[in-house]
Coordinates of C-alpha atoms and ligand atoms in Angstrom, one line a residue:
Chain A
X55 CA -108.9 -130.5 -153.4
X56 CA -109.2 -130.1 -149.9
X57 CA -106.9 -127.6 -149.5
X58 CA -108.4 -125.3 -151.8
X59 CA -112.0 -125.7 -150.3
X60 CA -110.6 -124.9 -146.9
X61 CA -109.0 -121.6 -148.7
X62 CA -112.2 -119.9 -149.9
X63 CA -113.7 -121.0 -146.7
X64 CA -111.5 -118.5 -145.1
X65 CA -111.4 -115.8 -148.0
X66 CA -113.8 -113.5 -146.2
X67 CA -111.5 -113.5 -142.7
X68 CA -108.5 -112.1 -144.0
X69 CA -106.7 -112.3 -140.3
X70 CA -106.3 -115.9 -140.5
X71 CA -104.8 -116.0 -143.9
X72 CA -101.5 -116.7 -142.1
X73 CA -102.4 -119.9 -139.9
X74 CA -104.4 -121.4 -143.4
X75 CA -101.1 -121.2 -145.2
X76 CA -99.2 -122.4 -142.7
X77 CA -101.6 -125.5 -142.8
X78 CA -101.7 -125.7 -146.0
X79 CA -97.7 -126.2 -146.2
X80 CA -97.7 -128.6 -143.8
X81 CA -101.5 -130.7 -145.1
X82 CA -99.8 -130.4 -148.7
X83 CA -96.4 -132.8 -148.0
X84 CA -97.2 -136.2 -148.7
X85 CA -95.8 -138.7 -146.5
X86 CA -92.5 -139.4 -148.8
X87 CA -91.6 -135.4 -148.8
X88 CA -91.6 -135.5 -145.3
X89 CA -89.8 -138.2 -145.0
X90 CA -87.5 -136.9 -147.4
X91 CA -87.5 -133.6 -145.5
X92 CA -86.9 -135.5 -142.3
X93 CA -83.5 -136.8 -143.5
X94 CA -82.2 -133.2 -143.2
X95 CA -82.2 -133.0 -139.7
X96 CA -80.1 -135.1 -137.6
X97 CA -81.4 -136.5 -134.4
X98 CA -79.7 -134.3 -132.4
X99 CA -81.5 -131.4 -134.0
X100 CA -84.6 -132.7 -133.2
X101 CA -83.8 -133.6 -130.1
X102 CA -82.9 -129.4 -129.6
X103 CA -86.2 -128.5 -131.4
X104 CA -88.7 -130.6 -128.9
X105 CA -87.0 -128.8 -126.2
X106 CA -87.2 -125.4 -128.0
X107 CA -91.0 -125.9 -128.3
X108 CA -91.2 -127.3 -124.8
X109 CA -89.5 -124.4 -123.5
X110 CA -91.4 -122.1 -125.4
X111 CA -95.0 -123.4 -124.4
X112 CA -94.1 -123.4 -120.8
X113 CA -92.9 -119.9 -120.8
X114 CA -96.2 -118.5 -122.3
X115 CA -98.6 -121.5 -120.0
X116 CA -96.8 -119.9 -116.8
X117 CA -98.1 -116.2 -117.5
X118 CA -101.3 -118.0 -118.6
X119 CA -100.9 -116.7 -122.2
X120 CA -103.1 -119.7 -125.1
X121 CA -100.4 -120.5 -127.5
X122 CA -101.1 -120.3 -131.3
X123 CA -100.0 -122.7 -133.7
X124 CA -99.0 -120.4 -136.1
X125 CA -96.7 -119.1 -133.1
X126 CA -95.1 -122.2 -132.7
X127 CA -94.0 -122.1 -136.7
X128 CA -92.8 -118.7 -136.8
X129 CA -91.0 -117.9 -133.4
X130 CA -89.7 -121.8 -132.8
X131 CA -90.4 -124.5 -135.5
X132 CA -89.2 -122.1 -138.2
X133 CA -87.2 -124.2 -140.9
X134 CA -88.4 -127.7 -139.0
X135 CA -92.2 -127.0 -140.1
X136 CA -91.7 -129.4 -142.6
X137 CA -92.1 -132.5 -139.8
X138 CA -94.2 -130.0 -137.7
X139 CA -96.0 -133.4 -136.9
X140 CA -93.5 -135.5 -135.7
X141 CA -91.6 -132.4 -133.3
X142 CA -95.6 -132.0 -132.1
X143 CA -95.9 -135.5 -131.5
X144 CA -92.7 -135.7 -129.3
X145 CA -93.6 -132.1 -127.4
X146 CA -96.9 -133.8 -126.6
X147 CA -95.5 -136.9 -125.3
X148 CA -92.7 -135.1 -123.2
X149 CA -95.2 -132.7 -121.4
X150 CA -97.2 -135.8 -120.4
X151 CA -94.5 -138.2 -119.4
X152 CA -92.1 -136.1 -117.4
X153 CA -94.5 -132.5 -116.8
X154 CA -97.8 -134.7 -116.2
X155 CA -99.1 -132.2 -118.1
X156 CA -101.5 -132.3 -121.8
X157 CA -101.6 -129.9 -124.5
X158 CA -104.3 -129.7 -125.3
X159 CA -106.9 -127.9 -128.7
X160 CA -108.9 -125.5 -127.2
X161 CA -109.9 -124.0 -130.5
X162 CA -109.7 -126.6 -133.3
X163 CA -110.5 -124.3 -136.0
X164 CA -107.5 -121.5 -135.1
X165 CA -105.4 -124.2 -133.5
X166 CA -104.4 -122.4 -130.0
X167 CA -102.9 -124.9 -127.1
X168 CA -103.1 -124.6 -123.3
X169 CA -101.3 -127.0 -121.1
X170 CA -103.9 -128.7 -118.4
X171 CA -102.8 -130.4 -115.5
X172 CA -103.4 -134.2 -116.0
X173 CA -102.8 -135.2 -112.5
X174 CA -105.8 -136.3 -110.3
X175 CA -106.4 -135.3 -106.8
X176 CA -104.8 -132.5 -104.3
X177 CA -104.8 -128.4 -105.3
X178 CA -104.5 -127.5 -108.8
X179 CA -100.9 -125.8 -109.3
X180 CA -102.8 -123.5 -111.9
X181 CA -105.0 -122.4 -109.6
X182 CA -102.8 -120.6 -107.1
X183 CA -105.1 -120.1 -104.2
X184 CA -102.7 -117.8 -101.9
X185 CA -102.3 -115.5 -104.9
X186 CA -105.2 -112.5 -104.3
X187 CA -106.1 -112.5 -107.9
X188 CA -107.0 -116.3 -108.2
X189 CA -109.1 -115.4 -105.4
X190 CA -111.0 -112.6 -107.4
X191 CA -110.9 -114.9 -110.2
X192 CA -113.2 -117.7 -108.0
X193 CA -115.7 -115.0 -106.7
X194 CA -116.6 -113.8 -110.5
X195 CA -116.9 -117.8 -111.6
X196 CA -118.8 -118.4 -109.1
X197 CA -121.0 -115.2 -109.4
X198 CA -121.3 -116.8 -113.3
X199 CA -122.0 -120.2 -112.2
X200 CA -124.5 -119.3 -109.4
X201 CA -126.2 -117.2 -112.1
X202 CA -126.9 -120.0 -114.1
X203 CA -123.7 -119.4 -116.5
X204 CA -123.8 -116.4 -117.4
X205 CA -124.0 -112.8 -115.4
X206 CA -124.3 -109.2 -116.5
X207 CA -121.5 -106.7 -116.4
X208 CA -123.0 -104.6 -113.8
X209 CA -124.0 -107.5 -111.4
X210 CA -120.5 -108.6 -111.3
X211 CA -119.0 -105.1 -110.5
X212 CA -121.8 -104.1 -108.0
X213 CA -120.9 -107.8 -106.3
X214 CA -117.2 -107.1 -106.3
X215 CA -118.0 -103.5 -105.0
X216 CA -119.6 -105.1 -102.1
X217 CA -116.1 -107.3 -101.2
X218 CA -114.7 -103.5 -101.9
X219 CA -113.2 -104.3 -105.2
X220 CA -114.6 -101.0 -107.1
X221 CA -114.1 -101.4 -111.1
X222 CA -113.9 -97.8 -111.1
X223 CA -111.1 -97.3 -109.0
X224 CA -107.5 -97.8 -108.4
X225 CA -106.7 -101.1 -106.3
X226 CA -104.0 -101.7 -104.1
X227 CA -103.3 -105.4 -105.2
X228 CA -104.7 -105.2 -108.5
X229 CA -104.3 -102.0 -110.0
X230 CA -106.7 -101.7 -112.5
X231 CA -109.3 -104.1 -111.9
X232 CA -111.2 -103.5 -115.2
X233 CA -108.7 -104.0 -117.2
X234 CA -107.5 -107.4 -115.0
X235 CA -110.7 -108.9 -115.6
X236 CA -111.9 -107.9 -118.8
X237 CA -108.3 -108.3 -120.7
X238 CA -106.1 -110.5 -118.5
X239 CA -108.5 -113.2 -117.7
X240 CA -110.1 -113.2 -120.6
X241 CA -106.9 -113.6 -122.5
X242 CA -106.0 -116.3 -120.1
X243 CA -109.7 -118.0 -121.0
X244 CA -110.7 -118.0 -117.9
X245 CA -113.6 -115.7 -118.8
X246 CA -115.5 -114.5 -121.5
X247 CA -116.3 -111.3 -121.9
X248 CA -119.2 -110.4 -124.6
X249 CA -121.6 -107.6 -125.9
X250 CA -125.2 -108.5 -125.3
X251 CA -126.2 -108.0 -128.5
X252 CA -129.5 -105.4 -129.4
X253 CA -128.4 -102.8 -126.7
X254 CA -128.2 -99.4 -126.6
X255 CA -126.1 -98.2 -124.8
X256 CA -124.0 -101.4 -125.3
X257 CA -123.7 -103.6 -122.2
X258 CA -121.9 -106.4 -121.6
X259 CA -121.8 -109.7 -119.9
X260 CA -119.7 -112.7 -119.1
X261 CA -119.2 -116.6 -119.0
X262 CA -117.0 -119.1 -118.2
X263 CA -114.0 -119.5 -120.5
X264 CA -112.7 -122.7 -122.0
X265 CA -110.0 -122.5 -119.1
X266 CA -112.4 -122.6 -116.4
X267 CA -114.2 -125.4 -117.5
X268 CA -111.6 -127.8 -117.5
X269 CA -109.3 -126.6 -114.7
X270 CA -112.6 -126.1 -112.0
X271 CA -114.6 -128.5 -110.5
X272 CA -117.9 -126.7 -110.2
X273 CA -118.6 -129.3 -107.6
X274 CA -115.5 -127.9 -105.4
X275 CA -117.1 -124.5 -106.0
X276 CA -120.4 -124.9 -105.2
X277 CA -119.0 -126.3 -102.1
X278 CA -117.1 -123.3 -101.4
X279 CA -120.4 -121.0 -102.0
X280 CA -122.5 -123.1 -99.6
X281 CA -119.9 -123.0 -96.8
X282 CA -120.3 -119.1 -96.9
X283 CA -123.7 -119.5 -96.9
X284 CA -123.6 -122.4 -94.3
X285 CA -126.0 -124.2 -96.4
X286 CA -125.9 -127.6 -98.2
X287 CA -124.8 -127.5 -101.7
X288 CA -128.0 -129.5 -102.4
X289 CA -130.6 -126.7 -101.6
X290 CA -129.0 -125.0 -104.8
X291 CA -131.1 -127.9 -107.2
X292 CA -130.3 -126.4 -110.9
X293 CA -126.3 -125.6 -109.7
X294 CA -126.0 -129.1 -108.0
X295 CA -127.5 -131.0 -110.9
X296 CA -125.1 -129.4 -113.4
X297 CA -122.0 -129.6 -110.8
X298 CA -122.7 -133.6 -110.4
X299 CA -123.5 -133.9 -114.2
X300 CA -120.2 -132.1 -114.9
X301 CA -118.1 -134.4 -112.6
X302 CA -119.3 -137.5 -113.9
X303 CA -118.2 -136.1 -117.5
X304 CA -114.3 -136.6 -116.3
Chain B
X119 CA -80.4 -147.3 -116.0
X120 CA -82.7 -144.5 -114.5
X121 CA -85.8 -145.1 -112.6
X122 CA -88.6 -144.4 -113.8
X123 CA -90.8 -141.0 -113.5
X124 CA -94.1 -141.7 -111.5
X125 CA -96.3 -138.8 -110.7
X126 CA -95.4 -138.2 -107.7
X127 CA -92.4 -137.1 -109.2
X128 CA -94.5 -134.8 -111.6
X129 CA -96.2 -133.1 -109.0
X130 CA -92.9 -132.4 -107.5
X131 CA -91.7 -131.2 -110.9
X132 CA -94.8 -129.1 -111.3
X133 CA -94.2 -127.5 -108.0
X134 CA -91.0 -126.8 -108.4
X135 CA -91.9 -124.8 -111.8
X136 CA -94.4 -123.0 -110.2
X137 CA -92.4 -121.7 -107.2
X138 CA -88.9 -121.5 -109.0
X139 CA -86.9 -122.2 -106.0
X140 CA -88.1 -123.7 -102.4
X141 CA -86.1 -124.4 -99.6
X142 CA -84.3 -127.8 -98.4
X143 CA -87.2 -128.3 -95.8
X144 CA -89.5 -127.4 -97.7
X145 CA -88.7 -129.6 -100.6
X146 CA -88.7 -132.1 -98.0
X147 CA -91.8 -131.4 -97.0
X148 CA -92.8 -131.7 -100.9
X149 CA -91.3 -134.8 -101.1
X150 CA -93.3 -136.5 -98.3
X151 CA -96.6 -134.6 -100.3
X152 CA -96.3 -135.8 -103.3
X153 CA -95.2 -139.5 -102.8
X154 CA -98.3 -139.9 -100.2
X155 CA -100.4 -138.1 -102.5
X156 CA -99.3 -140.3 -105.4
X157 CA -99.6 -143.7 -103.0
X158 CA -95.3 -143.8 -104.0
X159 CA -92.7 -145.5 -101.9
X160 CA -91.7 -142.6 -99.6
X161 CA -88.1 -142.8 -97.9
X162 CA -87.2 -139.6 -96.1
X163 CA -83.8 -139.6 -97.1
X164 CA -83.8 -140.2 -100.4
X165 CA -84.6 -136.6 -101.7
X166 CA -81.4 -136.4 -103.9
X167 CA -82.1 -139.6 -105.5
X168 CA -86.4 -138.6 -106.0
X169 CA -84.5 -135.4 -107.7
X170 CA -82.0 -137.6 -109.6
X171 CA -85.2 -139.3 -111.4
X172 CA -86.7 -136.1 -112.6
X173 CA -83.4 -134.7 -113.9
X174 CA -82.5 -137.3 -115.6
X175 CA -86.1 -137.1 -117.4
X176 CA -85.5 -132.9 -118.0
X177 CA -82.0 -133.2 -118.8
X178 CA -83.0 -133.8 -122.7
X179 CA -85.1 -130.6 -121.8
X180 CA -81.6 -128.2 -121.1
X181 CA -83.4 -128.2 -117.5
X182 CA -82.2 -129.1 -114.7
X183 CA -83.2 -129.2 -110.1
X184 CA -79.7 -127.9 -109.0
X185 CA -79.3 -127.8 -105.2
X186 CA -77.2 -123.8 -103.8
X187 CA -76.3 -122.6 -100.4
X188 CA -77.9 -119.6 -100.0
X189 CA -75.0 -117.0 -98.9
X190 CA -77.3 -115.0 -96.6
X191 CA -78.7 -117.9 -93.9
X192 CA -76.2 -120.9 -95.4
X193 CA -79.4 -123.3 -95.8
X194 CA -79.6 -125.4 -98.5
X195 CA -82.1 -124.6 -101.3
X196 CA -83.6 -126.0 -104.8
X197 CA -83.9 -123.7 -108.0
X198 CA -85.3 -125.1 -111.4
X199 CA -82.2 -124.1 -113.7
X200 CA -83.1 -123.6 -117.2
X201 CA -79.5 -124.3 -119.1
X202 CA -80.4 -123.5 -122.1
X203 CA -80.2 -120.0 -121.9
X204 CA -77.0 -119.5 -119.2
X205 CA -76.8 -115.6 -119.3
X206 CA -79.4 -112.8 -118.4
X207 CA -81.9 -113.5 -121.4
X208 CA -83.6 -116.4 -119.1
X209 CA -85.0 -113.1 -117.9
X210 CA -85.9 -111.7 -120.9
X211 CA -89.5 -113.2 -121.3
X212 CA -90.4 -110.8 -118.5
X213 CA -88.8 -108.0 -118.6
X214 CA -87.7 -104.8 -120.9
X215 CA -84.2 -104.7 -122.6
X216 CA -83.9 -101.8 -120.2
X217 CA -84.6 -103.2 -117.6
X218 CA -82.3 -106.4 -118.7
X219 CA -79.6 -103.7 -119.0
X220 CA -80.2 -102.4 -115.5
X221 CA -79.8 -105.7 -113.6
X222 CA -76.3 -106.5 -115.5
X223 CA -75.2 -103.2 -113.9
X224 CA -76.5 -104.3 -110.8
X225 CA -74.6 -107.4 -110.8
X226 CA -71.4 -105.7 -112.3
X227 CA -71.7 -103.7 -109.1
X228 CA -72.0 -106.2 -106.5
X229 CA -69.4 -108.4 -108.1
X230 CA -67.0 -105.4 -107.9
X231 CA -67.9 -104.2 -104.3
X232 CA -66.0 -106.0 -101.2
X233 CA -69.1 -106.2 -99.5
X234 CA -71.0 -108.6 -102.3
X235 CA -73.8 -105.9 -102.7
X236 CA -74.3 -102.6 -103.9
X237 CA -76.4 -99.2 -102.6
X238 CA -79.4 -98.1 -104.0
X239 CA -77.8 -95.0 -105.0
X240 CA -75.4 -96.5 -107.3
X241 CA -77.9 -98.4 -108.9
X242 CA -80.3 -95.4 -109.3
X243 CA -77.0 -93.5 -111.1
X244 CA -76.8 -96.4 -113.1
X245 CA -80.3 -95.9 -114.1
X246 CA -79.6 -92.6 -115.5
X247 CA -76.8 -94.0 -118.2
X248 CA -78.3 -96.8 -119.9
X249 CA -77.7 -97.2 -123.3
X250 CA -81.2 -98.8 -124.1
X251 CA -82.9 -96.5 -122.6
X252 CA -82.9 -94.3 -119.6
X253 CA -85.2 -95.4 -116.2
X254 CA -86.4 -92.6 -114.2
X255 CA -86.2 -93.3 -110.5
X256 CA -89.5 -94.4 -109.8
X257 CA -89.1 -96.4 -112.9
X258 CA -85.7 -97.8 -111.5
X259 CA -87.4 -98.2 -108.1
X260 CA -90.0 -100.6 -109.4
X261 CA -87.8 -102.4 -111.3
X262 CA -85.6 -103.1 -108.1
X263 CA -88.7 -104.3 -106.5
X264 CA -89.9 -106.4 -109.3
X265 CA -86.2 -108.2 -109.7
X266 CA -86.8 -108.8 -105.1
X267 CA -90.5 -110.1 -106.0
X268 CA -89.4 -112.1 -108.7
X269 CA -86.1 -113.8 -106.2
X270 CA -83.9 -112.3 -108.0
X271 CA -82.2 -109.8 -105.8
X272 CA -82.4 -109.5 -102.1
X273 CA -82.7 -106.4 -100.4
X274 CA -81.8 -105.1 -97.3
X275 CA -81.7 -101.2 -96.0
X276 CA -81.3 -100.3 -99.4
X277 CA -78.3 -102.5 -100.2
X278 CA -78.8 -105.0 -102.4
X279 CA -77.2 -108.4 -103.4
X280 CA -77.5 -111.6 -105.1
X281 CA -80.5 -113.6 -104.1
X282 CA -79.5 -117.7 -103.7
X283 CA -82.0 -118.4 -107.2
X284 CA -79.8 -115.2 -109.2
X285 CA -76.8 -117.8 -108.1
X286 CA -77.4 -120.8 -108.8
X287 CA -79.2 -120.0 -112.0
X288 CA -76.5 -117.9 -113.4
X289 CA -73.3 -119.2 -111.6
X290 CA -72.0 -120.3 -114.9
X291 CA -72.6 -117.3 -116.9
X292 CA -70.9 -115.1 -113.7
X293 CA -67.9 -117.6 -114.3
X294 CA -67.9 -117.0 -117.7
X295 CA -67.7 -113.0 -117.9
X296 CA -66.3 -112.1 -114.2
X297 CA -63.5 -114.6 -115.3
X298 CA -61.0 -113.8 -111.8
X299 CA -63.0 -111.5 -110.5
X300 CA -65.4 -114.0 -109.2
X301 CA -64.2 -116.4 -106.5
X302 CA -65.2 -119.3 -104.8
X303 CA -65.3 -119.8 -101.1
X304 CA -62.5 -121.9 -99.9
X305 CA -65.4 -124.2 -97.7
X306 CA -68.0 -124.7 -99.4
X307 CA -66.0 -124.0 -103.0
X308 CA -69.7 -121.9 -104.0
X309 CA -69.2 -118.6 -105.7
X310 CA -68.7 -116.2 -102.7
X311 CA -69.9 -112.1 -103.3
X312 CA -71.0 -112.1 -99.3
X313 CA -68.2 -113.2 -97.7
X314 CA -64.8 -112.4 -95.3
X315 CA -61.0 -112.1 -97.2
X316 CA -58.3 -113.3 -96.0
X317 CA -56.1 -110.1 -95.1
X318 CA -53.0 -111.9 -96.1
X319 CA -51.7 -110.4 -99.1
X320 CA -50.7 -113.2 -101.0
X321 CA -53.5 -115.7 -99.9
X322 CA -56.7 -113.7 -100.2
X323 CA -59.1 -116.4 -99.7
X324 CA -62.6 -116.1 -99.5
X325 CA -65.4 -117.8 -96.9
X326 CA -68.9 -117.1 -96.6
X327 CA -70.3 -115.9 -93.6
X328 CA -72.3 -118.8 -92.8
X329 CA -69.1 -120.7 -93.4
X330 CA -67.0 -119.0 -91.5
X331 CA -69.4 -119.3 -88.6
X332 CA -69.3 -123.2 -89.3
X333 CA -65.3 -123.7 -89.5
X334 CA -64.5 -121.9 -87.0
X335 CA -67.3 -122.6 -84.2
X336 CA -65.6 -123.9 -81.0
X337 CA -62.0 -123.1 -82.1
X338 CA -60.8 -120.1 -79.6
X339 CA -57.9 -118.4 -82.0
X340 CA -59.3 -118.5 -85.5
X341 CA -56.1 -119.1 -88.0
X342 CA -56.6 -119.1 -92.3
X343 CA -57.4 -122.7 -93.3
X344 CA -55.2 -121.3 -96.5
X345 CA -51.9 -119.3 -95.1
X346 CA -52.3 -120.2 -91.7
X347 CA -52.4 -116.2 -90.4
X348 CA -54.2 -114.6 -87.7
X349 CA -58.3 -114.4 -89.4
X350 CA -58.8 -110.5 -88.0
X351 CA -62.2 -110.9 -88.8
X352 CA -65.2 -111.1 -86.0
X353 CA -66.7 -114.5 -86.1
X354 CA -70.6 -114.5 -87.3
X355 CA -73.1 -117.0 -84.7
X356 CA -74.5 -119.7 -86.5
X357 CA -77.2 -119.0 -86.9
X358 CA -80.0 -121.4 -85.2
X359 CA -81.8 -122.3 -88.5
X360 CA -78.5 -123.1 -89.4
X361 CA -77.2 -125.6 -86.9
X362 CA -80.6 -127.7 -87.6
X363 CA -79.7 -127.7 -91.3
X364 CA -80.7 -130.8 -92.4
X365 CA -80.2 -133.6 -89.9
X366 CA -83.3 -132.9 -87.9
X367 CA -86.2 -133.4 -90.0
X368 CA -89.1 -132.9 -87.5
X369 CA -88.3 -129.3 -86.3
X370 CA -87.8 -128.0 -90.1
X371 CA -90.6 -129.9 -91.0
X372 CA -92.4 -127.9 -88.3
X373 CA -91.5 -124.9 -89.3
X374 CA -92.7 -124.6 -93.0
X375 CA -96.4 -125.0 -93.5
X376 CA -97.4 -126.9 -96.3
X377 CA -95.3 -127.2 -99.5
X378 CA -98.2 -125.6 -101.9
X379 CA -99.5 -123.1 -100.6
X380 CA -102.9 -124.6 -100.4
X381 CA -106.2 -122.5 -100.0
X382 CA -108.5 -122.9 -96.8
X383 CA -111.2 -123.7 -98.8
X384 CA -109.8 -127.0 -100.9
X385 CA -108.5 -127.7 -97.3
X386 CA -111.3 -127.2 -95.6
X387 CA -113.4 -129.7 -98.2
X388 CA -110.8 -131.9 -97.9
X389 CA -111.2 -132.0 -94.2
X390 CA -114.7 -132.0 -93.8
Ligands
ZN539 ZN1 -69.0 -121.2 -98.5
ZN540 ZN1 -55.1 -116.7 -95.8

């Protein structure tokens, strides 16, 4: 059986043991048990529980935070996880049709959601630009993106040392810069944070995060880097090929 | 029979989640934005019925756009209500249960005061006897700042009231436990914590000070619309953001910038 192959699959990671059951609950249900189970629940209740999940996915997508599946079925869906699909189903077509907003997979395999803005044109809402710390946020993507993807650890704080952002101390808008950067960001997926591996002593460097790439026009960005400069965007070949091959993708 | 949603009325929505609460121009302002934005029909006095569409569409969600007066400069602003939480715990997904505990207090204490706000001091001392757990006073002191950041207080030389969002959001809930100690101002029949009293004994009424400025400008003995008695009180000006309220659409227009706060550089791209 499926089921059981997807189980041993999983054996050696013992952390996701939780999210496999759940799955397997909900992948075991043929369709007459659910429809069985469905008869349970009045219409009103699942009316309530669309807008519980709603709720509870724009409260974590407004401080940024990925929501997990399995979070879904143990702080919200709780009894209802027997027609997990059909509350989902609803959720997803609310947030479109009234938010203009898609949840969307980010990671297929430990099934964690963010919510992307799906309409086109004018400023991203995500994106806050007056906020500082969007700000900081755009000079470290484009530091990444300008570096051909990816960028060390200590070329990103020597750069942000230079707009007198030091790692190392205590800022006045951001506190503790480190810890923005590495942890909230990265939690966020804007940024990915890694080990490089084969050093000693252990360095670090980071990427775009999932978030980035679909929230970010790298076109807009390399824009933005070639204003500064007061340069055309073209004179940066590799970054304008992979900005224009990136915007015909959407 | 509802109209229905186009995206110009999602980018509104949108907005209105990011900001949480935006004032009557400037969700004019947003109005204009989005339908232009969106290529929708755009009639500049049709806001009420743009925000009619979208609650309709979010009242399955226990949300709601709710319109308040805000008891400070008597404009007219929007909040995004969540209803399905009516008491303090909409609050709760960013902040401690200390915390939580500290900002009932804080309300307890404006609703009891005459004035509609309450000292610094007071709340600091009721800092020091909470049952959760105790808040130092730099503790308390962020706190205060973080409830003023976040629109839910005001503040002003250390007193500190009710912001217009805490209102609206929570009007039902203040109803609910404040029960007669809460009452509503005889004009604008809004809950009323800033406001003048009748000093008849037996009337008592209640007006805000933006409404008081209102009924009585250009009478020259100013009498309780209730009882009818001498209103001892001295007269507030209206206040010039006031008077242009919302029947001159240009000059309020003019004096909020954009409705998002948009970066120079996506406007400068745009532009160029
Ligand atoms: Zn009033
Ligand atoms: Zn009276």
């Amino acid at each position: 059986m499926s089921q059981r192959k997807k189980a041993s699959a999983s054996q050696s990671k013992s952390q996701q043991t939780n999210v496999n059951e759940d799955e397997m609950t909900l992948s075991q249900m043929t369709s007459s048990q659910v429809q069985r189970a469905r008869e349970n629940f009045s219409s009103v209740q699942i009316d309530r529980k669309v807008a519980e999940v709603v709720q509870f996915i724009l409260v974590k997508d407004q401080k940024k935070i990925p929501v997990r599946r399995a979070d879904i079925v143990k702080h919200v869906m709780k009894e209802y996880k027997v027609i997990y699909s059909e509350v989902m189903n609803r959720v997803r077509r609310t947030f479109e049709q009234v938010f203009g907003l898609k949840l969307e997979e980010i990671d297929t395999k430990n099934h964690i959601y963010i919510l992307i803005n799906k309409l086109e044109a004018g400023e991203t809402v995500s994106m806050c630009p007056g906020n500082p710390k969007s700000g900081l946020l755009f000079v470290i993507l484009s530091i990444i993106f300008m570096k051909g993807g990816v960028a060390k650890e200590n070329l990103v704080w020597n750069t942000l040392k230079k707009l007198r952002v030091d790692s190392g101390e205590k800022h006045d808008e951001f506190s503790d810069v480190k810890k923005l950067v590495t942890d909230e960001f990265v939690r966020q997926k804007y940024l990915e944070y890694v080990k490089i591996p084969h050093t000693e002593p252990v360095e670090f460097e980071f990427r775009w995060g999932l978030r980035a790439d679909i929230e970010l026009s790298k076109l807009k960005l390399l824009e933005f880097v070639a204003e500064l400069h007061d340069q055309d965007p073209q004179s940066w070949t590799q970054q304008f090929r992979e900005a224009s091959a990136s915007e015909s993708r959407t | 029979m509802s109209r229905p949603m186009g995206d110009s009325h999602r980018r509104f929505l949108q907005s209105m989640m990011s900001n949480g609460i935006i004032g009557a121009s400037q969700a004019k302002a947003l109005h204009k934005h989005c339908c232009e934005t969106h290529g929708a029909h755009y009639a500049h006095d049709r806001l009420d019925e743009f925000i009619d569409v979208i609650n309709t569409q979010l009242q399955p969600m226990f949300m709601n756009i709710r319109k308040g007066m805000s008891e400070e400069d008597g404009l007219q602003y929007y909040a995004l209500v969540n209803m399905a939480e009516t008491d303090v715990t909409r609050m709760a997904s960013d902040y401690a249960d200390n915390e939580l505990e500290l900002f009932r207090k804080t309300m307890d204490l404006i609703v009891d005061s005459e004035s509609g706000s309450a000292s610094s001091t007071d709340i600091l001392n009721c800092a020091d006897s909470l049952q959760t757990k105790k808040l130092k006073k730099k503790e308390t002191e962020h706190v205060l700042n973080k409830f003023v950041q976040d629109k839910w207080l005001n503040e002003k030389h250390g007193e500190y009231t009710l912001s217009v969002r805490c209102i609206i959001e929570m009007e039902q809930y203040m109803r609910v436990i404040y029960q007669d100690l809460i009452k509503v101002c005889h004009v604008c029949h809004n809950i009323a914590l800033q406001c003048q009293i009748c000093e008849n004994p037996r009337c008592g009424i209640k007006m805000h000070l933006p409404c008081v400025a209102r009924y009585f400008k250009g009478r020259s003995e100013p009498h309780c619309p209730a009882c009818n008695d001498f209103w001892p009180h001295e007269i507030p000006e209206i206040l010039r953001s006031q008077s242009q309220g919302s029947q001159s659409l240009s000059s309020s227009a003019k004096e909020n910038t954009a409705p998002t706060p948009s970066t120079s550089t996506t406007r400068r791209s745009k532009r160029s």
